[in-house]
Amino acid sequence: MAARKPIIGVMGPGRTEVHTEPVDKHVELALELGKQIAAHGWLLLTGGRNIGVMDAACRGAKSAGGTTIGILPGPDAMDISDAVDIPILTGLGSARDNINALSASVLVAVGMGPGTAAEVALALKARKPVVLLATNPEAEKFFSGLAPGLLHVAGDVEGAVTHVKGLLA
Amino acid sequence: MAARKPIIGVMGPGRTEVHTEPVDKHVELALELGKQIAAHGWLLLTGGRNIGVMDAACRGAKSAGGTTIGILPGPDAMDISDAVDIPILTGLGSARDNINALSASVLVAVGMGPGTAAEVALALKARKPVVLLATNPEAEKFFSGLAPGLLHVAGDVEGAVTHVKGLLA
Amino acid sequence: MAARKPIIGVMGPGRTEVHTEPVDKHVELALELGKQIAAHGWLLLTGGRNIGVMDAACRGAKSAGGTTIGILPGPDAMDISDAVDIPILTGLGSARDNINALSASVLVAVGMGPGTAAEVALALKARKPVVLLATNPEAEKFFSGLAPGLLHVAGDVEGAVTHVKGLLA
Amino acid sequence: MAARKPIIGVMGPGRTEVHTEPVDKHVELALELGKQIAAHGWLLLTGGRNIGVMDAACRGAKSAGGTTIGILPGPDAMDISDAVDIPILTGLGSARDNINALSASVLVAVGMGPGTAAEVALALKARKPVVLLATNPEAEKFFSGLAPGLLHVAGDVEGAVTHVKGLLA
């Protein structure tokens, strides 16, 4: 049987969440990151909702012919991004953040908010590598201190993809 | 955007669980059911472990070129069926049974055990249709009484697939 | 350090759930069962909502000076029974049923519905003893077949309490 | 019916987790914080394991006659702190962190590690107030930026208790 395709998680603020950086920039980065993930033959996993970074990453991946998995917090089909191929309806609320952390081989955080912080922390707790893309210096300093060997910082999409490639190798 | 492919859940005892019917028969039925699910262009969702009905259904689906999703109880890659394309690592133990119930459009139970009973009950609680295939008269009587309109009984794979088609229509 | 008090779970239909027996009778039984649980010095654990069997059992336990724990499906204080001393807000929806099954030393089901069936099945999957009180012959036959050694049937509250005492001994 | 006692969550690294500060100091602080929580008539909620901050806080609370609730990650009684009165066995692994965040009225983090960071982030996501006690400047800066109105910093146990009192008022 052929090897499974790697699953890359992309996390980041939805529009309505508290966040510390302009959302438009993150949406653009997530679109491009989703495209690159699909172009490399990886599966994309996000929180699956039709807002913010998760929606943009899925739309990017679909535009490049990729496959997208959404781990939804709700129990039903409400709020699913149209760009999710495989919606997993957990009904777990924010407890589903840990499924994202466990199921992805590498997590990329685009921007930062409380939910994104939870996912990064849960990934580090599970000893998963994390790439921070366009977060902020406070986030980089804090998470680097928590788990030095697991935390990687990228300034642009190309840098993030290079990190992912290296981590999957 | 094209419509999503329906997700059909197949549930049933693993080898080590308490069960009330010979496992070999269920493994054969699950293999054939998995094949049929793939042949109809549906996605297959199972508990994802490398035993019993879940493993057999996935192997059946792969043999017919299908795509298989496994909702694993554990936090890591141990015990995943080789025939799972997309492993979702929940780390939730049996609480993951509710994700199976919520994420599938229709659930088919092949055989019966405590875990299968939990999945059927959670599906009915979420108002999802369930097809019982080769369970037992006690299960059929009990679950029919709980949720008359949602519970369907099939004697063979063909009958189960006919039910699924009707429910998706 | 003194030994912990045993935790007895009481499960049963809420008013709005599908069920197969008159609810009034179950509410009366749950009230009396809650009283007896408190009188024996055991902690009561229920689903914590302000309806049906879970509410009645908590009110019974409080009337006899007991302590009540509610494992709520929702993420906030809405719908909590006034008779719950310790509300645990899970935000997990029906996935919280497995916490009830794992945390109780013995589970007593009063009446039957899809949610109650899920809790009984999850308890049996976790190898926990279950007492069925005033369910129905179909439920008794089905669950007895699934886990013969773990399933006990009682016709009245006194019988259920005798079973619990024996199982804790 | 009398009002419920407030539930105060205390979170912090276990011994085996990655952390950035000496554990002994945190254990001493947690002991004293647990005592104060009990002395104020509040219920203590922790992760319930027999290590690190969670164990110490429970031992402190018990020494002052308090009641302690443990939200355990595992499915069984292994690893429970002897000082937990009410063990809730979730079987959810780190997904149980969200139950801690939702169930406590106020969360106090003593020290910092990946698991503690996840709990703080999940609490902020649920709009719950958090007090950081003896964490580090990076954590204070990061979390303050995420949720300015919800985040409070204390240098000693007395300061933390003053914050909790104010937040409950």
PDB file of C-alpha atoms in Angstrom, chain A residues 25-145:
ATOM      1  CA  LYS A  25      -2.868  40.143   5.572  1.00  0.00           C
ATOM      2  CA  HIS A  26      -3.425  36.758   7.206  1.00  0.00           C
ATOM      3  CA  VAL A  27      -6.127  35.814   4.756  1.00  0.00           C
ATOM      4  CA  GLU A  28      -3.753  36.521   1.851  1.00  0.00           C
ATOM      5  CA  LEU A  29      -0.972  34.520   3.455  1.00  0.00           C
ATOM      6  CA  ALA A  30      -3.334  31.626   4.221  1.00  0.00           C
ATOM      7  CA  LEU A  31      -4.584  31.552   0.624  1.00  0.00           C
ATOM      8  CA  GLU A  32      -1.041  31.286  -0.692  1.00  0.00           C
ATOM      9  CA  LEU A  33      -0.025  28.760   1.976  1.00  0.00           C
ATOM     10  CA  GLY A  34      -3.030  26.571   1.109  1.00  0.00           C
ATOM     11  CA  LYS A  35      -2.015  26.665  -2.563  1.00  0.00           C
ATOM     12  CA  GLN A  36       1.534  25.631  -1.735  1.00  0.00           C
ATOM     13  CA  ILE A  37       0.383  22.798   0.515  1.00  0.00           C
ATOM     14  CA  ALA A  38      -1.754  21.404  -2.296  1.00  0.00           C
ATOM     15  CA  ALA A  39       1.029  21.907  -4.839  1.00  0.00           C
ATOM     16  CA  HIS A  40       3.354  19.794  -2.705  1.00  0.00           C
ATOM     17  CA  GLY A  41       0.838  16.935  -2.582  1.00  0.00           C
ATOM     18  CA  TRP A  42       0.073  17.332   1.110  1.00  0.00           C
ATOM     19  CA  LEU A  43      -3.405  17.181   2.666  1.00  0.00           C
ATOM     20  CA  LEU A  44      -4.635  20.360   4.347  1.00  0.00           C
ATOM     21  CA  LEU A  45      -6.319  20.223   7.752  1.00  0.00           C
ATOM     22  CA  THR A  46      -8.011  23.276   9.284  1.00  0.00           C
ATOM     23  CA  GLY A  47     -10.742  24.155  11.764  1.00  0.00           C
ATOM     24  CA  GLY A  48     -13.101  24.039   8.800  1.00  0.00           C
ATOM     25  CA  ARG A  49     -15.237  27.100   9.394  1.00  0.00           C
ATOM     26  CA  ASN A  50     -16.188  29.590   6.692  1.00  0.00           C
ATOM     27  CA  ILE A  51     -14.203  32.475   8.170  1.00  0.00           C
ATOM     28  CA  GLY A  52     -10.722  33.894   8.439  1.00  0.00           C
ATOM     29  CA  VAL A  53      -7.540  31.907   8.039  1.00  0.00           C
ATOM     30  CA  MET A  54      -9.148  28.451   7.972  1.00  0.00           C
ATOM     31  CA  ASP A  55     -11.477  29.346   5.124  1.00  0.00           C
ATOM     32  CA  ALA A  56      -8.743  31.111   3.153  1.00  0.00           C
ATOM     33  CA  ALA A  57      -6.292  28.214   3.460  1.00  0.00           C
ATOM     34  CA  CYS A  58      -8.952  25.778   2.219  1.00  0.00           C
ATOM     35  CA  ARG A  59      -9.821  28.011  -0.736  1.00  0.00           C
ATOM     36  CA  GLY A  60      -6.160  28.256  -1.623  1.00  0.00           C
ATOM     37  CA  ALA A  61      -5.710  24.503  -1.501  1.00  0.00           C
ATOM     38  CA  LYS A  62      -8.803  23.867  -3.634  1.00  0.00           C
ATOM     39  CA  SER A  63      -7.616  26.375  -6.238  1.00  0.00           C
ATOM     40  CA  ALA A  64      -4.524  24.207  -6.667  1.00  0.00           C
ATOM     41  CA  GLY A  65      -6.429  20.915  -6.802  1.00  0.00           C
ATOM     42  CA  GLY A  66      -5.737  19.837  -3.243  1.00  0.00           C
ATOM     43  CA  THR A  67      -7.817  17.935  -0.690  1.00  0.00           C
ATOM     44  CA  THR A  68      -9.085  19.736   2.433  1.00  0.00           C
ATOM     45  CA  ILE A  69     -10.159  18.345   5.799  1.00  0.00           C
ATOM     46  CA  GLY A  70     -12.124  20.483   8.279  1.00  0.00           C
ATOM     47  CA  ILE A  71     -12.328  19.594  11.967  1.00  0.00           C
ATOM     48  CA  LEU A  72     -15.477  21.494  12.906  1.00  0.00           C
ATOM     49  CA  PRO A  73     -16.340  22.537  16.466  1.00  0.00           C
ATOM     50  CA  GLY A  74     -20.096  22.245  15.943  1.00  0.00           C
ATOM     51  CA  PRO A  75     -22.346  19.184  15.708  1.00  0.00           C
ATOM     52  CA  ASP A  76     -23.887  20.025  12.337  1.00  0.00           C
ATOM     53  CA  ALA A  77     -23.189  21.421   8.882  1.00  0.00           C
ATOM     54  CA  MET A  78     -23.659  25.079   9.841  1.00  0.00           C
ATOM     55  CA  ASP A  79     -20.649  27.350   9.224  1.00  0.00           C
ATOM     56  CA  ILE A  80     -18.642  24.850   7.157  1.00  0.00           C
ATOM     57  CA  SER A  81     -16.383  26.460   4.578  1.00  0.00           C
ATOM     58  CA  ASP A  82     -17.461  25.646   1.022  1.00  0.00           C
ATOM     59  CA  ALA A  83     -13.830  24.788   0.368  1.00  0.00           C
ATOM     60  CA  VAL A  84     -13.775  21.853   2.811  1.00  0.00           C
ATOM     61  CA  ASP A  85     -13.915  18.458   1.085  1.00  0.00           C
ATOM     62  CA  ILE A  86     -14.126  16.293   4.189  1.00  0.00           C
ATOM     63  CA  PRO A  87     -15.976  17.871   7.110  1.00  0.00           C
ATOM     64  CA  ILE A  88     -15.469  16.074  10.425  1.00  0.00           C
ATOM     65  CA  LEU A  89     -18.261  17.242  12.728  1.00  0.00           C
ATOM     66  CA  THR A  90     -16.964  16.895  16.259  1.00  0.00           C
ATOM     67  CA  GLY A  91     -19.569  18.725  18.363  1.00  0.00           C
ATOM     68  CA  LEU A  92     -16.725  19.273  20.854  1.00  0.00           C
ATOM     69  CA  GLY A  93     -16.439  23.056  20.776  1.00  0.00           C
ATOM     70  CA  SER A  94     -12.878  24.179  21.481  1.00  0.00           C
ATOM     71  CA  ALA A  95     -11.915  20.717  22.732  1.00  0.00           C
ATOM     72  CA  ARG A  96     -11.587  19.880  19.048  1.00  0.00           C
ATOM     73  CA  ASP A  97      -8.431  22.024  18.977  1.00  0.00           C
ATOM     74  CA  ASN A  98      -6.576  19.025  20.369  1.00  0.00           C
ATOM     75  CA  ILE A  99      -7.643  16.862  17.414  1.00  0.00           C
ATOM     76  CA  ASN A 100      -6.058  19.404  15.077  1.00  0.00           C
ATOM     77  CA  ALA A 101      -2.874  19.277  17.127  1.00  0.00           C
ATOM     78  CA  LEU A 102      -2.738  15.470  17.158  1.00  0.00           C
ATOM     79  CA  SER A 103      -3.762  14.805  13.554  1.00  0.00           C
ATOM     80  CA  ALA A 104      -1.389  17.158  11.732  1.00  0.00           C
ATOM     81  CA  SER A 105       2.230  16.173  11.126  1.00  0.00           C
ATOM     82  CA  VAL A 106       3.200  19.831  11.265  1.00  0.00           C
ATOM     83  CA  LEU A 107       1.119  22.833  12.316  1.00  0.00           C
ATOM     84  CA  VAL A 108       1.466  26.272  10.750  1.00  0.00           C
ATOM     85  CA  ALA A 109      -0.062  29.187  12.666  1.00  0.00           C
ATOM     86  CA  VAL A 110      -0.934  32.211  10.542  1.00  0.00           C
ATOM     87  CA  GLY A 111      -1.579  35.147  12.825  1.00  0.00           C
ATOM     88  CA  MET A 112      -2.467  34.752  16.463  1.00  0.00           C
ATOM     89  CA  GLY A 113      -5.560  34.763  18.676  1.00  0.00           C
ATOM     90  CA  PRO A 114      -6.680  32.821  21.774  1.00  0.00           C
ATOM     91  CA  GLY A 115      -7.841  29.829  19.722  1.00  0.00           C
ATOM     92  CA  THR A 116      -4.664  29.750  17.665  1.00  0.00           C
ATOM     93  CA  ALA A 117      -2.598  29.998  20.850  1.00  0.00           C
ATOM     94  CA  ALA A 118      -4.470  27.010  22.281  1.00  0.00           C
ATOM     95  CA  GLU A 119      -3.748  24.963  19.174  1.00  0.00           C
ATOM     96  CA  VAL A 120      -0.051  25.874  19.184  1.00  0.00           C
ATOM     97  CA  ALA A 121       0.235  25.028  22.891  1.00  0.00           C
ATOM     98  CA  LEU A 122      -1.601  21.695  22.479  1.00  0.00           C
ATOM     99  CA  ALA A 123       0.647  20.805  19.545  1.00  0.00           C
ATOM    100  CA  LEU A 124       3.773  21.530  21.590  1.00  0.00           C
ATOM    101  CA  LYS A 125       2.323  19.519  24.493  1.00  0.00           C
ATOM    102  CA  ALA A 126       1.909  16.594  22.066  1.00  0.00           C
ATOM    103  CA  ARG A 127       5.517  17.137  20.892  1.00  0.00           C
ATOM    104  CA  LYS A 128       4.470  18.247  17.391  1.00  0.00           C
ATOM    105  CA  PRO A 129       6.542  20.753  15.393  1.00  0.00           C
ATOM    106  CA  VAL A 130       4.959  24.165  14.862  1.00  0.00           C
ATOM    107  CA  VAL A 131       5.768  26.929  12.380  1.00  0.00           C
ATOM    108  CA  LEU A 132       4.722  30.472  13.292  1.00  0.00           C
ATOM    109  CA  LEU A 133       4.014  32.583  10.205  1.00  0.00           C
ATOM    110  CA  ALA A 134       3.350  36.296  10.587  1.00  0.00           C
ATOM    111  CA  THR A 135       2.413  36.077  14.251  1.00  0.00           C
ATOM    112  CA  ASN A 136       4.153  38.626  16.505  1.00  0.00           C
ATOM    113  CA  PRO A 137       7.374  38.953  18.488  1.00  0.00           C
ATOM    114  CA  GLU A 138       5.588  38.245  21.797  1.00  0.00           C
ATOM    115  CA  ALA A 139       4.228  34.962  20.462  1.00  0.00           C
ATOM    116  CA  GLU A 140       7.598  33.970  19.012  1.00  0.00           C
ATOM    117  CA  LYS A 141       9.391  34.686  22.280  1.00  0.00           C
ATOM    118  CA  PHE A 142       6.797  32.964  24.450  1.00  0.00           C
ATOM    119  CA  PHE A 143       6.429  29.730  22.457  1.00  0.00           C
ATOM    120  CA  SER A 144      10.163  29.474  21.688  1.00  0.00           C
ATOM    121  CA  GLY A 145      10.773  29.515  25.421  1.00  0.00           C
TER     122      GLY A 145
END
